[in-house]
Amino acid sequence: MRFTGALTSPRMRQILTPSGALVDEAPMDDALASRLYRAMVFARTYDRKSMALQKQGRLATYAPFEGQEAAQAGSAAALEVDDWMVGTYRDAAAMWMQAYPMELLFAGRTGHEHGGRVPEHVNVLPPSITVGGHMVHAVGLAWAERLQGSSRIALTYFGDGATSEGDFHEAMNMAAVQKVGTVFVCQNNGWAISLPTAEQTATETIAEKAIAYGMPGVRVDGNDVFAVYAATREAVGRARSGEGPTLIEAVTYRMGPHTTADDPGRYRSEADREEWVRRDPIERLRVYLSERGRWDEDWQMRIEEQASSEVERAIVLAESLRAPEPEEMFGAMFAEIPPHLAEQLAEAKAAP
Amino acid sequence: MRFTGALTSPRMRQILTPSGALVDEAPMDDALASRLYRAMVFARTYDRKSMALQKQGRLATYAPFEGQEAAQAGSAAALEVDDWMVGTYRDAAAMWMQAYPMELLFAGRTGHEHGGRVPEHVNVLPPSITVGGHMVHAVGLAWAERLQGSSRIALTYFGDGATSEGDFHEAMNMAAVQKVGTVFVCQNNGWAISLPTAEQTATETIAEKAIAYGMPGVRVDGNDVFAVYAATREAVGRARSGEGPTLIEAVTYRMGPHTTADDPGRYRSEADREEWVRRDPIERLRVYLSERGRWDEDWQMRIEEQASSEVERAIVLAESLRAPEPEEMFGAMFAEIPPHLAEQLAEAKAAP
Amino acid sequence: MTTTIAQALNRALDDALAADDRVIVMGEDVGRTGGVFRITDGLRDRHGGDRVVDTPVAESGIAGVGFGMAVAGMRPVIEMQFMGFSYPAFDQIINHVARIRNRSRHRFSAPMVIRIPYGGGIGAAEHHSESAEAIYVHTPGLKVVAPSRPSDAYGLMRSAIDDPDPVVVLEPIRLYRAVKEELADEPEFVNIGIASVENEGRDLSLISYGAMMKECREAVKRLTDDGISTELIDLRTLTPLDTEAVLSSVRKTSRAVLVSEAPRTAGFMSEVSALISERAIFSLSAPVRRVTGWDTVFPLKRSEHLYLPSTDRIVAAARSTVEESV
Amino acid sequence: MTTTIAQALNRALDDALAADDRVIVMGEDVGRTGGVFRITDGLRDRHGGDRVVDTPVAESGIAGVGFGMAVAGMRPVIEMQFMGFSYPAFDQIINHVARIRNRSRHRFSAPMVIRIPYGGGIGAAEHHSESAEAIYVHTPGLKVVAPSRPSDAYGLMRSAIDDPDPVVVLEPIRLYRAVKEELADEPEFVNIGIASVENEGRDLSLISYGAMMKECREAVKRLTDDGISTELIDLRTLTPLDTEAVLSSVRKTSRAVLVSEAPRTAGFMSEVSALISERAIFSLSAPVRRVTGWDTVFPLKRSEHLYLPSTDRIVAAARSTVEESV
Ligand SMILES: Cc1ncc(C[n+]2csc(CCOP(=O)(O)OP(=O)(O)O)c2C)c(N)n1
Ligand SMILES: Cc1ncc(C[n+]2csc(CCOP(=O)(O)OP(=O)(O)O)c2C)c(N)n1
Ligand SMILES: [Mg+2]
Ligand SMILES: [Mg+2]
């Protein structure tokens, strides 16, 4: 028997077309659709504001997610409030939807460790900066919940680039072997910094990698919030009922640079990007809602204002955090400060 | 689109049945078949002798490969003499066929570093003791050959357990992306020490893991030297002609313990093993050759004697190596001994 | 009952599994076969396959999954089968296990134990004799312990499992069955961070930990016979180091010999030496001397004797330290 | 031409690619975009995509593939994008790259260069400011260099590429564009293993390497103004260490301050201190002092100043060392 990678068509599941037409049953009612629309407007406002703040030197390097709002909002919306989420530097929208406070997202970006201090009831890990290493954490989290008799599951986000790391493989394999309730969401945004997905992997899709683990793999239009939501809801259901993990590939595009330190002009053409402007995740939901009488200019203005003021509130809060004291740096390494760190703290405080 | 692991039947390619019947075209003439038969007899003699020597305390821990002779001999036979081979602690038969001197195999097992000092013209790396890490080496070797305009390819052996390591994934992916001439041969012998393959992975086969890399995967009866040879010859052909890597799963069984330090009674039943006695890789080729008038008791006795005397020769040589001098230990770290090691050497020699 | 280190560790794990539902033992071959050194022997039968888990061969995954479990409230005890196989897990350990408390400013933590059999002397294959503890010691956010006797093995393991932070437990392979001790019916926990003065002395401080304690104990006997009064310190914990125990001993004896089988350069004993240099230099009457492994790969069976510090080497270093004194 | 360290490294790679067909540059984003620090800028255009290769995001794979290439006769120069991302490659580096020569008793070797941008000070995210050189120094079989000026960056990189053994090149991120120097039309190779005495002095030896040299140079100026004659040593190579340079300086000045931004415990400066202790203790008139980073995670932007040794801290340590002297 010879297995090859071309066994299945790499068809991508879509429910809402770029022009806002339904091609399948809508997976949610208008109320939830409106809520997701609003969330995506908030997310884009946050993202663009972050880019602007970074240019002003008020944030450190920033990794924008414009274009990926549906992939994040659609998947995050399928979780219960206390499910675990383990995402990356580019997943602020999803994390915020899972109740990671926006001011903490900003705080992290201003270079303040307080940004990682998630509130007690929020089960979201601070964003992973290393690529790949965090997916196994989501396996351990979900496994522990099962052992403790809870029905909480874990969802983890990662990029196309992360699928090349060994830890992706170990996470997928261990989750599948143990039928752990982990949902793997790959936002395939076409690029890992300067490397196009076609040079990242020789497969046509990321979803088919699931086959190597005996795990279902699904490929969805990542700019279609309905398709992302539907696929994630299904995967979350499987995870929660003990049927095991699922890999979801959300096909999307990073509209901006990798980070504010990156110059995409070095490796990709503007034409590519133009193509994706037409597939904007927010615009298609706007058309849909509008056709159903759930959108008008007024509401748009209102939610944009709400978004701006929420973002503003969060920035003010983040920027008014006092600078971390040496006590906090030395005191956060262990539950109790050990003697050598107490000595070093004293030395640091006495230093000129 | 939803991908699942059950896309293809996990059928296993077989040419020579356990009872020695051809069910497909023989991939080799009688001369080569006889040569391989003889090689497998040598291998088994080496293996059983090693077990005996270990019991006498003349070898350190030994990892026997009885049952896997066809998987190793059939694949190694498909290589050119100067192709690269990168195997593990359990691949002595294959390495020996690729001209790794038997005395060096023994030397390594007596705990003598000289065992790794492969002759200049032999392109076989010393056996990998860590699980998983060596497969990427075979990718680099084959890639380098291509860059240097050579047609040499690289073949790497590993077990079912090794497929769970991140490095397996990184090796497979990088080889596929770069269409490197590497042949990946997994000897799925059912166990990774005490872990059965069913707990190692949730897929039915190892071969289907190739799909995740856009690489062909083949599953063969690993105790059928014809099937292994045919599959490897094909993969080697692809590799040499620039078509890229292949994953071969040779389904086999470890008849003995994991190593001489292992007690398989703790984790598997004797009944399992009995089943595999009937699928012995050597016996079926004997029947085949015998039916074609290429085997008789006389010849059997002759090659067994040759095997014993070759093994004896190698042991004598390995055991008569003088103990390594401190100079060799300190002198092998760098091309030229650096000052700190020269000092340590002096200190070691002066030590009481 | 006379107990080996192997038995003491087994008992500590058994007791911890019985005492605390959150404890889970995970690793390659730790279940059905009881671990390649039988340290986890019988635990799966007694506590079930859900709590004593045979994992795929994936060290990074084991460490990362253990991390996730710890964050979610479990107390995983993971095993790296040999220290030479712990390197694939290094990224998980340094970048995540050791850091989540700081990254989240105490919101999350990773109370887990990483068991690592270490050290040479059993004539094993390559990678089976490593002593890379310096790497773990140099990683902020980890505690590192290295028992050398059954009571400490039991007591430190129990403390490690109960510790709110990640603890690396270095298990001295060649002492697993070579050191025996009576163990109480309910053995004591041993606090992390406290060295043990095994022998008091006036002329020299001999400082070591883990597997090398055996040779050090023999050396003390021989030195005492020679009239050199030797203070023997078993550090037991490498991080956080009991600096007071080291410094007060050296201040008293004015001489120190530091013994470890790890490669010398930038090994853990460099740290102990630097510490003495910084804080007790004016008490010294001789150079601080390290007796260590060499900066080579740990050799195979036939060369092990060239590598491992012998009692002879320790005794010679101690003697010349005493003789060299100003 | 006035050249930065970044430019000098770029030129060294360019010249090596031109001089030797066996050289290949590999890593994440080193090709089309010229590396996140632009160190490999233009190399792909000039030498082609076969020789300057953008790889998938897979550090262990990059190191292992580079290893295979080196064994087969190439001279790979691989990049770890930041030191914090080199940990997944650690197993490949310690277990294979550093050992194949010994394992095969010279039959095979891995002449390759592992480029690792390291150190803090640019306000980066977590994992982007690491200084874990001690780990590499503690690994037998590797050479480790850490230039602090353009001419050394060029010369050590060329020597590293030509070296028959694996060399880790630590590139000081915050000096990439902060230190400038005239570079000759045909810059010299710089031998591995030789420290540089940047400033001669009588009262104190200030010893450092890599990124901290900038603060050390400032400290020397201030100390000299204060009348403390300071000998400044740039180690340049960490393995093999130029012990003679260290010892002869300390024997002359009788005092040493060692500066590194790595966490203190079991850091590389512990080794230098231990060395001095062993070989020059009777020349010392003051304790050897380390000025280092702390045993914490390297902090984010707003706390960097709490972590990185400042010129002030170095000057204070130097002054008190001189004052404390017996
Ligand atoms: C282990 C590790 N290696 C390298 C990096 C540097 N790096 C940061 S993002 C990135 C690309 C990741 O691409 P992808 O996974 O597709 O995510 P995206 O940035 O596109 O969201 C790389 C290589 C890192 N952060 N961690
Ligand atoms: C990185 C690493 N982890 C763990 C081990 C210990 N170990 C040696 S062999 C083995 C099982 C390997 O099983 P498999 O790959 O199926 O090969 P087999 O022994 O069956 O030939 C393990 C876990 C090792 N050698 N290297
Ligand atoms: Mg991407
Ligand atoms: Mg196996």
mmCIF file with all atom_site columns, N, CA and C in Angstrom, chain A residues 146-168:
data_model
loop_
_atom_site.group_PDB
_atom_site.id
_atom_site.type_symbol
_atom_site.label_atom_id
_atom_site.label_alt_id
_atom_site.label_comp_id
_atom_site.label_asym_id
_atom_site.label_entity_id
_atom_site.label_seq_id
_atom_site.pdbx_PDB_ins_code
_atom_site.Cartn_x
_atom_site.Cartn_y
_atom_site.Cartn_z
_atom_site.occupancy
_atom_site.B_iso_or_equiv
_atom_site.pdbx_formal_charge
_atom_site.auth_seq_id
_atom_site.auth_comp_id
_atom_site.auth_asym_id
_atom_site.auth_atom_id
_atom_site.pdbx_PDB_model_num
ATOM 1  N N  . ARG A 1 146 ? -9.791  16.684 32.703 1.00 0.00 ? 146 ARG A N  1
ATOM 2  C CA . ARG A 1 146 ? -10.465 15.386 32.664 1.00 0.00 ? 146 ARG A CA 1
ATOM 3  C C  . ARG A 1 146 ? -10.178 14.579 33.930 1.00 0.00 ? 146 ARG A C  1
ATOM 4  N N  . LEU A 1 147 ? -8.884  14.583 34.325 1.00 0.00 ? 147 LEU A N  1
ATOM 5  C CA . LEU A 1 147 ? -8.501  13.835 35.524 1.00 0.00 ? 147 LEU A CA 1
ATOM 6  C C  . LEU A 1 147 ? -9.228  14.360 36.756 1.00 0.00 ? 147 LEU A C  1
ATOM 7  N N  . GLN A 1 148 ? -9.525  15.652 36.724 1.00 0.00 ? 148 GLN A N  1
ATOM 8  C CA . GLN A 1 148 ? -10.176 16.260 37.877 1.00 0.00 ? 148 GLN A CA 1
ATOM 9  C C  . GLN A 1 148 ? -11.691 16.251 37.743 1.00 0.00 ? 148 GLN A C  1
ATOM 10 N N  . GLY A 1 149 ? -12.151 15.547 36.720 1.00 0.00 ? 149 GLY A N  1
ATOM 11 C CA . GLY A 1 149 ? -13.588 15.382 36.572 1.00 0.00 ? 149 GLY A CA 1
ATOM 12 C C  . GLY A 1 149 ? -14.318 16.606 36.048 1.00 0.00 ? 149 GLY A C  1
ATOM 13 N N  . SER A 1 150 ? -13.588 17.534 35.516 1.00 0.00 ? 150 SER A N  1
ATOM 14 C CA . SER A 1 150 ? -14.224 18.730 34.983 1.00 0.00 ? 150 SER A CA 1
ATOM 15 C C  . SER A 1 150 ? -14.477 18.549 33.491 1.00 0.00 ? 150 SER A C  1
ATOM 16 N N  . SER A 1 151 ? -15.384 19.318 32.946 1.00 0.00 ? 151 SER A N  1
ATOM 17 C CA . SER A 1 151 ? -15.656 19.200 31.513 1.00 0.00 ? 151 SER A CA 1
ATOM 18 C C  . SER A 1 151 ? -14.980 20.315 30.730 1.00 0.00 ? 151 SER A C  1
ATOM 19 N N  . ARG A 1 152 ? -14.130 21.066 31.409 1.00 0.00 ? 152 ARG A N  1
ATOM 20 C CA . ARG A 1 152 ? -13.399 22.124 30.703 1.00 0.00 ? 152 ARG A CA 1
ATOM 21 C C  . ARG A 1 152 ? -12.516 21.531 29.622 1.00 0.00 ? 152 ARG A C  1
ATOM 22 N N  . ILE A 1 153 ? -12.424 22.231 28.536 1.00 0.00 ? 153 ILE A N  1
ATOM 23 C CA . ILE A 1 153 ? -11.523 21.794 27.478 1.00 0.00 ? 153 ILE A CA 1
ATOM 24 C C  . ILE A 1 153 ? -10.494 22.894 27.240 1.00 0.00 ? 153 ILE A C  1
ATOM 25 N N  . ALA A 1 154 ? -9.564  22.666 26.317 1.00 0.00 ? 154 ALA A N  1
ATOM 26 C CA . ALA A 1 154 ? -8.534  23.668 26.034 1.00 0.00 ? 154 ALA A CA 1
ATOM 27 C C  . ALA A 1 154 ? -8.449  23.888 24.533 1.00 0.00 ? 154 ALA A C  1
ATOM 28 N N  . LEU A 1 155 ? -8.334  25.135 24.165 1.00 0.00 ? 155 LEU A N  1
ATOM 29 C CA . LEU A 1 155 ? -8.164  25.478 22.759 1.00 0.00 ? 155 LEU A CA 1
ATOM 30 C C  . LEU A 1 155 ? -6.835  26.192 22.596 1.00 0.00 ? 155 LEU A C  1
ATOM 31 N N  . THR A 1 156 ? -6.085  25.815 21.574 1.00 0.00 ? 156 THR A N  1
ATOM 32 C CA . THR A 1 156 ? -4.810  26.482 21.362 1.00 0.00 ? 156 THR A CA 1
ATOM 33 C C  . THR A 1 156 ? -4.707  27.019 19.943 1.00 0.00 ? 156 THR A C  1
ATOM 34 N N  . TYR A 1 157 ? -4.161  28.218 19.840 1.00 0.00 ? 157 TYR A N  1
ATOM 35 C CA . TYR A 1 157 ? -3.938  28.863 18.546 1.00 0.00 ? 157 TYR A CA 1
ATOM 36 C C  . TYR A 1 157 ? -2.472  28.778 18.157 1.00 0.00 ? 157 TYR A C  1
ATOM 37 N N  . PHE A 1 158 ? -2.216  28.656 16.886 1.00 0.00 ? 158 PHE A N  1
ATOM 38 C CA . PHE A 1 158 ? -0.839  28.702 16.384 1.00 0.00 ? 158 PHE A CA 1
ATOM 39 C C  . PHE A 1 158 ? -0.882  28.984 14.891 1.00 0.00 ? 158 PHE A C  1
ATOM 40 N N  . GLY A 1 159 ? 0.286   29.288 14.354 1.00 0.00 ? 159 GLY A N  1
ATOM 41 C CA . GLY A 1 159 ? 0.341   29.662 12.940 1.00 0.00 ? 159 GLY A CA 1
ATOM 42 C C  . GLY A 1 159 ? 0.802   28.517 12.057 1.00 0.00 ? 159 GLY A C  1
ATOM 43 N N  . ASP A 1 160 ? 0.817   28.778 10.770 1.00 0.00 ? 160 ASP A N  1
ATOM 44 C CA . ASP A 1 160 ? 1.335   27.812 9.802  1.00 0.00 ? 160 ASP A CA 1
ATOM 45 C C  . ASP A 1 160 ? 2.793   27.495 10.116 1.00 0.00 ? 160 ASP A C  1
ATOM 46 N N  . GLY A 1 161 ? 3.562   28.500 10.506 1.00 0.00 ? 161 GLY A N  1
ATOM 47 C CA . GLY A 1 161 ? 4.975   28.261 10.811 1.00 0.00 ? 161 GLY A CA 1
ATOM 48 C C  . GLY A 1 161 ? 5.148   27.295 11.964 1.00 0.00 ? 161 GLY A C  1
ATOM 49 N N  . ALA A 1 162 ? 4.306   27.428 12.958 1.00 0.00 ? 162 ALA A N  1
ATOM 50 C CA . ALA A 1 162 ? 4.420   26.589 14.156 1.00 0.00 ? 162 ALA A CA 1
ATOM 51 C C  . ALA A 1 162 ? 4.235   25.112 13.849 1.00 0.00 ? 162 ALA A C  1
ATOM 52 N N  . THR A 1 163 ? 3.564   24.802 12.752 1.00 0.00 ? 163 THR A N  1
ATOM 53 C CA . THR A 1 163 ? 3.338   23.376 12.453 1.00 0.00 ? 163 THR A CA 1
ATOM 54 C C  . THR A 1 163 ? 4.634   22.658 12.086 1.00 0.00 ? 163 THR A C  1
ATOM 55 N N  . SER A 1 164 ? 5.707   23.407 11.827 1.00 0.00 ? 164 SER A N  1
ATOM 56 C CA . SER A 1 164 ? 6.985   22.757 11.511 1.00 0.00 ? 164 SER A CA 1
ATOM 57 C C  . SER A 1 164 ? 7.790   22.392 12.748 1.00 0.00 ? 164 SER A C  1
ATOM 58 N N  . GLU A 1 165 ? 7.390   22.927 13.885 1.00 0.00 ? 165 GLU A N  1
ATOM 59 C CA . GLU A 1 165 ? 8.140   22.662 15.110 1.00 0.00 ? 165 GLU A CA 1
ATOM 60 C C  . GLU A 1 165 ? 7.824   21.264 15.626 1.00 0.00 ? 165 GLU A C  1
ATOM 61 N N  . GLY A 1 166 ? 8.821   20.607 16.188 1.00 0.00 ? 166 GLY A N  1
ATOM 62 C CA . GLY A 1 166 ? 8.631   19.284 16.762 1.00 0.00 ? 166 GLY A CA 1
ATOM 63 C C  . GLY A 1 166 ? 7.525   19.245 17.807 1.00 0.00 ? 166 GLY A C  1
ATOM 64 N N  . ASP A 1 167 ? 7.386   20.326 18.548 1.00 0.00 ? 167 ASP A N  1
ATOM 65 C CA . ASP A 1 167 ? 6.377   20.330 19.616 1.00 0.00 ? 167 ASP A CA 1
ATOM 66 C C  . ASP A 1 167 ? 4.946   20.263 19.087 1.00 0.00 ? 167 ASP A C  1
ATOM 67 N N  . PHE A 1 168 ? 4.729   20.758 17.887 1.00 0.00 ? 168 PHE A N  1
ATOM 68 C CA . PHE A 1 168 ? 3.408   20.611 17.263 1.00 0.00 ? 168 PHE A CA 1
ATOM 69 C C  . PHE A 1 168 ? 3.091   19.115 17.162 1.00 0.00 ? 168 PHE A C  1
#
